[in-house]
């Protein structure tokens, strides 16, 4: 029942994002108005989701990108109303609404909906993952050279000195190529259905990955931090089809040790 409710509200939220974008009519708006649109759309979508969840499950907690954390402790709905805001502003299809449901800190249900693509990724703990209702699974590729990976540069927006560029430089020559959608939730969902072999990023927030993490693991993939442990703060994440995971950990942990070692010498 929770899953039907989750599906209903995420599909409606996705429609809301399309309606907002239609309202400003594509490119005939300046940069500032586009930013305002994102803020307005983000808030409206999150308000809608929070309102629906509170009405249906008054005892549940909610953690949203816009409104922060409130409500009960046992269950928590982790919401990103628009993941991939830059893609959204620029009229690209790679953005999504992302909702993960946790019980006592463990993910039990998740949905990521990319409205322009009309693709709904869902997962339930122990029951697998689906794309538009059909079961999905990760790719079987085990060779890094033949792997297509995704990453992101969330860290650059905050001008962080320790950022993704050295990792990017190290990995790119060792793989087939990179894709950069701008939505971590879409990247993770793409691993789950075999379109990507892996993804890594630094500095992600819980609402960027709460849903995608369960979708990847339920599709047979693996999600860890750069050392192979549980993903936590500060938001380091490696997600893969499982087969290239150890190779990714080796590259990323070596690169990290090198960067931190060099910083230590400064
Ligand atoms: P957003 O679009 O909701 O901000 C892409 O690299 C991922 O990073 C997206 O999930 C994006 O989510 C997130 N992101 C972009 N800029 C960020 C920032 N400054 N801090 C944290 N996350 C960011
Ligand atoms: Ca986000």
mmCIF file of C-alpha atoms and ligand atoms in Angstrom:
data_model
loop_
_atom_site.group_PDB
_atom_site.id
_atom_site.type_symbol
_atom_site.label_atom_id
_atom_site.label_comp_id
_atom_site.label_asym_id
_atom_site.label_seq_id
_atom_site.Cartn_x
_atom_site.Cartn_y
_atom_site.Cartn_z
ATOM 1 C CA UNK A 1 0.000 0.000 0.000
ATOM 2 C CA UNK A 2 2.865 2.346 0.845
ATOM 3 C CA UNK A 3 4.306 1.626 -2.602
ATOM 4 C CA UNK A 4 1.129 2.581 -4.443
ATOM 5 C CA UNK A 5 0.950 5.797 -2.455
ATOM 6 C CA UNK A 6 4.618 6.521 -3.178
ATOM 7 C CA UNK A 7 4.023 5.899 -6.893
ATOM 8 C CA UNK A 8 0.948 8.174 -6.985
ATOM 9 C CA UNK A 9 2.644 11.122 -5.306
ATOM 10 C CA UNK A 10 5.913 10.896 -7.235
ATOM 11 C CA UNK A 11 4.104 10.758 -10.601
ATOM 12 C CA UNK A 12 2.030 13.806 -9.638
ATOM 13 C CA UNK A 13 5.168 15.619 -8.420
ATOM 14 C CA UNK A 14 6.815 14.898 -11.777
ATOM 15 C CA UNK A 15 3.819 16.389 -13.613
ATOM 16 C CA UNK A 16 4.148 19.502 -11.457
ATOM 17 C CA UNK A 17 7.768 19.991 -12.594
ATOM 18 C CA UNK A 18 6.671 19.736 -16.241
ATOM 19 C CA UNK A 19 3.883 22.267 -15.678
ATOM 20 C CA UNK A 20 6.309 24.743 -14.099
ATOM 21 C CA UNK A 21 8.729 24.436 -16.988
ATOM 22 C CA UNK A 22 5.967 24.836 -19.561
ATOM 23 C CA UNK A 23 4.869 28.011 -17.797
ATOM 24 C CA UNK A 24 8.129 29.806 -18.612
ATOM 25 C CA UNK A 25 8.285 28.450 -22.166
ATOM 26 C CA UNK A 26 11.835 27.152 -22.558
ATOM 27 C CA UNK A 27 14.645 29.544 -23.366
ATOM 28 C CA UNK A 28 12.893 32.908 -23.544
ATOM 29 C CA UNK A 29 13.735 33.682 -19.926
ATOM 30 C CA UNK A 30 16.848 35.246 -18.440
ATOM 31 C CA UNK A 31 19.126 33.439 -16.026
ATOM 32 C CA UNK A 32 17.717 35.003 -12.900
ATOM 33 C CA UNK A 33 14.124 34.116 -13.815
ATOM 34 C CA UNK A 34 15.223 30.556 -14.457
ATOM 35 C CA UNK A 35 16.809 30.365 -11.021
ATOM 36 C CA UNK A 36 13.624 31.755 -9.501
ATOM 37 C CA UNK A 37 11.645 29.151 -11.395
ATOM 38 C CA UNK A 38 13.728 26.362 -9.909
ATOM 39 C CA UNK A 39 13.304 27.724 -6.417
ATOM 40 C CA UNK A 40 9.567 28.096 -6.949
ATOM 41 C CA UNK A 41 9.186 24.648 -8.522
ATOM 42 C CA UNK A 42 11.405 23.000 -5.873
ATOM 43 C CA UNK A 43 9.346 24.501 -3.060
ATOM 44 C CA UNK A 44 5.959 23.792 -4.613
ATOM 45 C CA UNK A 45 6.841 20.154 -5.323
ATOM 46 C CA UNK A 46 8.260 19.588 -1.856
ATOM 47 C CA UNK A 47 5.258 21.293 -0.214
ATOM 48 C CA UNK A 48 2.946 19.024 -2.193
ATOM 49 C CA UNK A 49 4.872 15.877 -1.199
ATOM 50 C CA UNK A 50 5.163 16.867 2.461
ATOM 51 C CA UNK A 51 1.426 17.676 2.611
ATOM 52 C CA UNK A 52 0.446 14.322 1.092
ATOM 53 C CA UNK A 53 2.782 12.303 3.337
ATOM 54 C CA UNK A 54 1.683 14.110 6.487
ATOM 55 C CA UNK A 55 -1.960 13.491 5.657
ATOM 56 C CA UNK A 56 -1.471 9.801 4.904
ATOM 57 C CA UNK A 57 1.171 9.009 7.544
ATOM 58 C CA UNK A 58 0.935 11.675 10.302
ATOM 59 C CA UNK A 59 3.387 9.841 12.580
ATOM 60 C CA UNK A 60 6.150 9.582 9.965
ATOM 61 C CA UNK A 61 9.196 11.848 9.761
ATOM 62 C CA UNK A 62 10.207 13.745 6.624
ATOM 63 C CA UNK A 63 13.621 15.000 5.487
ATOM 64 C CA UNK A 64 13.379 17.287 2.483
ATOM 65 C CA UNK A 65 16.015 19.298 0.610
ATOM 66 C CA UNK A 66 13.959 22.490 0.971
ATOM 67 C CA UNK A 67 12.280 22.083 4.343
ATOM 68 C CA UNK A 68 14.812 20.060 6.362
ATOM 69 C CA UNK A 69 13.936 17.396 8.912
ATOM 70 C CA UNK A 70 10.714 17.183 10.881
ATOM 71 C CA UNK A 71 8.298 14.664 12.404
ATOM 72 C CA UNK A 72 8.613 11.164 13.836
ATOM 73 C CA UNK A 73 11.676 8.939 14.194
ATOM 74 C CA UNK A 74 10.769 5.398 13.173
ATOM 75 C CA UNK A 75 9.897 6.157 9.542
ATOM 76 C CA UNK A 76 11.555 8.867 7.493
ATOM 77 C CA UNK A 77 10.653 9.989 3.954
ATOM 78 C CA UNK A 78 13.771 11.457 2.332
ATOM 79 C CA UNK A 79 12.778 13.827 -0.478
ATOM 80 C CA UNK A 80 14.599 15.617 -3.279
ATOM 81 C CA UNK A 81 11.852 17.509 -5.165
ATOM 82 C CA UNK A 82 14.091 18.205 -8.196
ATOM 83 C CA UNK A 83 17.416 16.383 -8.367
ATOM 84 C CA UNK A 84 19.393 17.833 -11.258
ATOM 85 C CA UNK A 85 18.278 21.451 -11.047
ATOM 86 C CA UNK A 86 20.868 22.612 -13.603
ATOM 87 C CA UNK A 87 19.576 20.149 -16.201
ATOM 88 C CA UNK A 88 16.057 21.303 -15.315
ATOM 89 C CA UNK A 89 16.876 24.999 -15.867
ATOM 90 C CA UNK A 90 18.549 24.242 -19.190
ATOM 91 C CA UNK A 91 15.597 22.322 -20.607
ATOM 92 C CA UNK A 92 17.325 18.938 -20.479
ATOM 93 C CA UNK A 93 15.528 15.689 -19.662
ATOM 94 C CA UNK A 94 17.994 14.480 -17.013
ATOM 95 C CA UNK A 95 16.387 15.529 -13.797
ATOM 96 C CA UNK A 96 14.188 13.593 -11.398
ATOM 97 C CA UNK A 97 12.025 13.560 -8.319
ATOM 98 C CA UNK A 98 13.600 11.271 -5.721
ATOM 99 C CA UNK A 99 11.934 9.757 -2.654
ATOM 100 C CA UNK A 100 13.429 7.159 -0.306
ATOM 101 C CA UNK A 101 11.566 5.726 2.687
ATOM 102 C CA UNK A 102 13.560 4.539 5.701
ATOM 103 C CA UNK A 103 12.522 2.584 8.764
ATOM 104 C CA UNK A 104 14.861 2.960 11.729
ATOM 105 C CA UNK A 105 17.510 4.260 9.340
ATOM 106 C CA UNK A 106 17.232 1.383 6.837
ATOM 107 C CA UNK A 107 15.888 1.946 3.337
ATOM 108 C CA UNK A 108 12.635 0.045 2.798
ATOM 109 C CA UNK A 109 11.184 1.651 -0.335
ATOM 110 C CA UNK A 110 12.359 4.025 -3.032
ATOM 111 C CA UNK A 111 11.219 5.750 -6.194
ATOM 112 C CA UNK A 112 12.984 7.972 -8.735
ATOM 113 C CA UNK A 113 10.866 9.530 -11.488
ATOM 114 C CA UNK A 114 12.304 11.311 -14.519
ATOM 115 C CA UNK A 115 9.178 13.055 -15.883
ATOM 116 C CA UNK A 116 10.459 14.135 -19.322
ATOM 117 C CA UNK A 117 11.683 10.605 -20.020
ATOM 118 C CA UNK A 118 8.561 9.230 -18.321
ATOM 119 C CA UNK A 119 10.702 6.658 -16.525
ATOM 120 C CA UNK A 120 9.771 5.508 -13.050
ATOM 121 C CA UNK A 121 12.354 3.477 -11.123
ATOM 122 C CA UNK A 122 11.112 1.730 -7.993
ATOM 123 C CA UNK A 123 12.521 -0.622 -5.369
ATOM 124 C CA UNK A 124 11.364 -2.364 -2.231
ATOM 125 C CA UNK A 125 13.832 -3.890 0.214
ATOM 126 C CA UNK A 126 14.200 -7.590 -0.553
ATOM 127 C CA UNK A 127 11.848 -7.434 -3.545
ATOM 128 C CA UNK A 128 14.022 -6.126 -6.375
ATOM 129 C CA UNK A 129 13.880 -3.049 -8.561
ATOM 130 C CA UNK A 130 11.725 -2.107 -11.542
ATOM 131 C CA UNK A 131 11.585 0.391 -14.400
ATOM 132 C CA UNK A 132 8.035 1.313 -15.379
ATOM 133 C CA UNK A 133 6.886 -1.868 -13.633
ATOM 134 C CA UNK A 134 9.330 -4.267 -15.323
ATOM 135 C CA UNK A 135 12.096 -5.944 -13.281
ATOM 136 C CA UNK A 136 15.590 -4.555 -13.912
ATOM 137 C CA UNK A 137 19.133 -5.657 -13.143
ATOM 138 C CA UNK A 138 22.682 -4.284 -13.327
ATOM 139 C CA UNK A 139 25.054 -4.932 -16.250
ATOM 140 C CA UNK A 140 27.375 -7.957 -16.248
ATOM 141 C CA UNK A 141 30.412 -5.987 -17.436
ATOM 142 C CA UNK A 142 33.445 -6.684 -15.293
ATOM 143 C CA UNK A 143 36.149 -4.931 -17.275
ATOM 144 C CA UNK A 144 36.833 -1.303 -16.343
ATOM 145 C CA UNK A 145 38.099 -0.587 -19.875
ATOM 146 C CA UNK A 146 34.675 -1.423 -21.291
ATOM 147 C CA UNK A 147 32.718 0.405 -18.588
ATOM 148 C CA UNK A 148 30.645 3.548 -18.992
ATOM 149 C CA UNK A 149 30.650 5.597 -15.790
ATOM 150 C CA UNK A 150 28.938 8.726 -14.508
ATOM 151 C CA UNK A 151 30.064 11.323 -12.032
ATOM 152 C CA UNK A 152 29.210 14.842 -10.918
ATOM 153 C CA UNK A 153 30.841 17.985 -9.644
ATOM 154 C CA UNK A 154 28.633 19.104 -6.768
ATOM 155 C CA UNK A 155 31.808 20.056 -4.896
ATOM 156 C CA UNK A 156 32.758 22.718 -7.487
ATOM 157 C CA UNK A 157 29.739 24.902 -6.744
ATOM 158 C CA UNK A 158 31.066 25.480 -3.245
ATOM 159 C CA UNK A 159 34.638 26.138 -4.505
ATOM 160 C CA UNK A 160 36.018 23.265 -2.465
ATOM 161 C CA UNK A 161 39.785 22.750 -2.780
ATOM 162 C CA UNK A 162 39.427 19.002 -2.219
ATOM 163 C CA UNK A 163 37.239 18.221 -5.220
ATOM 164 C CA UNK A 164 36.456 15.680 -7.927
ATOM 165 C CA UNK A 165 38.900 16.884 -10.608
ATOM 166 C CA UNK A 166 41.902 14.711 -9.630
ATOM 167 C CA UNK A 167 39.612 11.671 -9.354
ATOM 168 C CA UNK A 168 38.136 12.429 -12.784
ATOM 169 C CA UNK A 169 41.594 12.820 -14.310
ATOM 170 C CA UNK A 170 42.751 9.512 -12.855
ATOM 171 C CA UNK A 171 39.718 7.455 -13.869
ATOM 172 C CA UNK A 172 38.902 8.745 -17.367
ATOM 173 C CA UNK A 173 41.875 7.131 -19.189
ATOM 174 C CA UNK A 174 41.006 3.758 -17.639
ATOM 175 C CA UNK A 175 37.380 3.462 -18.782
ATOM 176 C CA UNK A 176 35.317 3.593 -21.990
ATOM 177 C CA UNK A 177 33.796 7.022 -21.316
ATOM 178 C CA UNK A 178 31.907 9.278 -18.933
ATOM 179 C CA UNK A 179 28.319 10.510 -18.920
ATOM 180 C CA UNK A 180 27.253 13.484 -16.818
ATOM 181 C CA UNK A 181 23.488 13.813 -16.376
ATOM 182 C CA UNK A 182 23.523 16.237 -13.437
ATOM 183 C CA UNK A 183 21.133 14.128 -11.372
ATOM 184 C CA UNK A 184 22.712 11.627 -8.995
ATOM 185 C CA UNK A 185 19.326 9.903 -8.664
ATOM 186 C CA UNK A 186 19.160 9.372 -12.457
ATOM 187 C CA UNK A 187 22.780 8.127 -12.550
ATOM 188 C CA UNK A 188 22.073 5.582 -9.823
ATOM 189 C CA UNK A 189 18.871 4.443 -11.544
ATOM 190 C CA UNK A 190 20.802 4.020 -14.807
ATOM 191 C CA UNK A 191 23.253 1.674 -13.059
ATOM 192 C CA UNK A 192 20.283 -0.319 -11.774
ATOM 193 C CA UNK A 193 18.971 -0.921 -15.309
ATOM 194 C CA UNK A 194 22.374 -1.640 -16.862
ATOM 195 C CA UNK A 195 22.862 1.582 -18.852
ATOM 196 C CA UNK A 196 25.901 2.536 -16.767
ATOM 197 C CA UNK A 197 28.455 0.341 -15.003
ATOM 198 C CA UNK A 198 29.166 2.788 -12.204
ATOM 199 C CA UNK A 199 29.082 6.230 -10.614
ATOM 200 C CA UNK A 200 31.156 8.082 -8.066
ATOM 201 C CA UNK A 201 30.879 11.478 -6.485
ATOM 202 C CA UNK A 202 31.964 13.512 -3.463
ATOM 203 C CA UNK A 203 29.857 15.735 -1.235
ATOM 204 C CA UNK A 204 26.432 14.369 -1.990
ATOM 205 C CA UNK A 205 23.589 14.890 0.463
ATOM 206 C CA UNK A 206 21.369 12.114 1.854
ATOM 207 C CA UNK A 207 18.397 13.260 -0.254
ATOM 208 C CA UNK A 208 20.469 12.956 -3.485
ATOM 209 C CA UNK A 209 21.081 9.244 -2.927
ATOM 210 C CA UNK A 210 18.529 7.843 -0.427
ATOM 211 C CA UNK A 211 16.292 6.425 -3.162
ATOM 212 C CA UNK A 212 18.953 5.597 -5.755
ATOM 213 C CA UNK A 213 21.035 3.582 -3.304
ATOM 214 C CA UNK A 214 18.196 1.109 -2.653
ATOM 215 C CA UNK A 215 17.339 0.935 -6.366
ATOM 216 C CA UNK A 216 20.973 -0.008 -7.188
ATOM 217 C CA UNK A 217 21.321 -2.616 -4.451
ATOM 218 C CA UNK A 218 17.921 -4.171 -5.202
ATOM 219 C CA UNK A 219 18.977 -4.426 -8.869
ATOM 220 C CA UNK A 220 22.046 -6.431 -7.795
ATOM 221 C CA UNK A 221 24.623 -3.617 -7.579
ATOM 222 C CA UNK A 222 26.822 -2.360 -4.777
ATOM 223 C CA UNK A 223 27.052 1.029 -3.036
ATOM 224 C CA UNK A 224 29.850 2.074 -0.644
ATOM 225 C CA UNK A 225 32.085 4.983 0.274
ATOM 226 C CA UNK A 226 35.617 5.211 -1.201
ATOM 227 C CA UNK A 227 36.962 2.805 1.422
ATOM 228 C CA UNK A 228 34.305 0.154 0.848
ATOM 229 C CA UNK A 229 32.286 1.116 3.950
ATOM 230 C CA UNK A 230 28.753 2.410 4.446
ATOM 231 C CA UNK A 231 28.009 5.732 2.710
ATOM 232 C CA UNK A 232 27.799 8.536 5.251
ATOM 233 C CA UNK A 233 28.936 12.110 5.650
ATOM 234 C CA UNK A 234 30.717 13.726 3.821
ATOM 235 C CA UNK A 235 28.789 12.114 0.981
ATOM 236 C CA UNK A 236 31.470 10.108 -0.819
ATOM 237 C CA UNK A 237 29.838 7.424 -2.897
ATOM 238 C CA UNK A 238 30.800 4.632 -5.282
ATOM 239 C CA UNK A 239 27.894 2.793 -6.874
ATOM 240 C CA UNK A 240 28.488 0.032 -9.407
ATOM 241 C CA UNK A 241 27.144 -3.143 -10.968
ATOM 242 C CA UNK A 242 29.242 -4.937 -8.322
ATOM 243 C CA UNK A 243 31.691 -6.426 -10.848
ATOM 244 C CA UNK A 244 33.870 -3.306 -11.155
ATOM 245 C CA UNK A 245 33.432 -2.203 -7.543
ATOM 246 C CA UNK A 246 36.741 -3.366 -6.103
ATOM 247 C CA UNK A 247 38.631 -1.811 -9.019
ATOM 248 C CA UNK A 248 36.823 1.493 -8.394
ATOM 249 C CA UNK A 249 37.600 1.375 -4.670
ATOM 250 C CA UNK A 250 41.273 0.776 -5.473
ATOM 251 C CA UNK A 251 41.518 3.779 -7.827
ATOM 252 C CA UNK A 252 39.488 6.179 -5.707
ATOM 253 C CA UNK A 253 41.069 5.281 -2.364
ATOM 254 C CA UNK A 254 44.601 5.514 -3.836
ATOM 255 C CA UNK A 255 43.832 8.872 -5.428
ATOM 256 C CA UNK A 256 42.323 10.134 -2.176
ATOM 257 C CA UNK A 257 45.372 9.048 -0.148
ATOM 258 C CA UNK A 258 47.612 10.797 -2.658
ATOM 259 C CA UNK A 259 45.647 14.069 -2.578
ATOM 260 C CA UNK A 260 45.460 14.107 1.207
ATOM 261 C CA UNK A 261 49.159 13.189 1.438
ATOM 262 C CA UNK A 262 50.111 16.079 -0.834
ATOM 263 C CA UNK A 263 47.889 18.461 1.134
ATOM 264 C CA UNK A 264 49.571 17.272 4.342
ATOM 265 C CA UNK A 265 52.983 18.263 2.935
ATOM 266 C CA UNK A 266 51.874 21.829 2.046
HETATM 267 P P1 LIG B 1 20.608 19.141 -7.124
HETATM 268 O O1 LIG B 1 20.427 19.311 -8.582
HETATM 269 O O2 LIG B 1 19.345 18.752 -6.409
HETATM 270 O O3 LIG B 1 21.346 20.280 -6.472
HETATM 271 C C1 LIG B 1 24.989 16.200 -9.512
HETATM 272 O O4 LIG B 1 26.336 16.201 -9.462
HETATM 273 C C2 LIG B 1 24.385 15.996 -8.146
HETATM 274 O O5 LIG B 1 24.933 16.914 -7.191
HETATM 275 C C3 LIG B 1 22.902 16.270 -8.154
HETATM 276 O O6 LIG B 1 22.314 15.254 -7.417
HETATM 277 C C4 LIG B 1 22.766 17.660 -7.555
HETATM 278 O O7 LIG B 1 21.543 17.843 -6.900
HETATM 279 C C5 LIG B 1 23.900 17.668 -6.568
HETATM 280 N N1 LIG B 1 24.463 18.994 -6.296
HETATM 281 C C6 LIG B 1 24.694 19.969 -7.165
HETATM 282 N N2 LIG B 1 25.283 21.026 -6.572
HETATM 283 C C7 LIG B 1 25.448 20.699 -5.281
HETATM 284 C C8 LIG B 1 26.013 21.362 -4.148
HETATM 285 N N3 LIG B 1 26.531 22.567 -4.220
HETATM 286 N N4 LIG B 1 26.021 20.709 -2.970
HETATM 287 C C9 LIG B 1 25.499 19.471 -2.898
HETATM 288 N N5 LIG B 1 24.956 18.799 -3.920
HETATM 289 C C10 LIG B 1 24.923 19.398 -5.106
HETATM 290 CA CA1 LIG B 2 19.782 16.807 -5.307
#
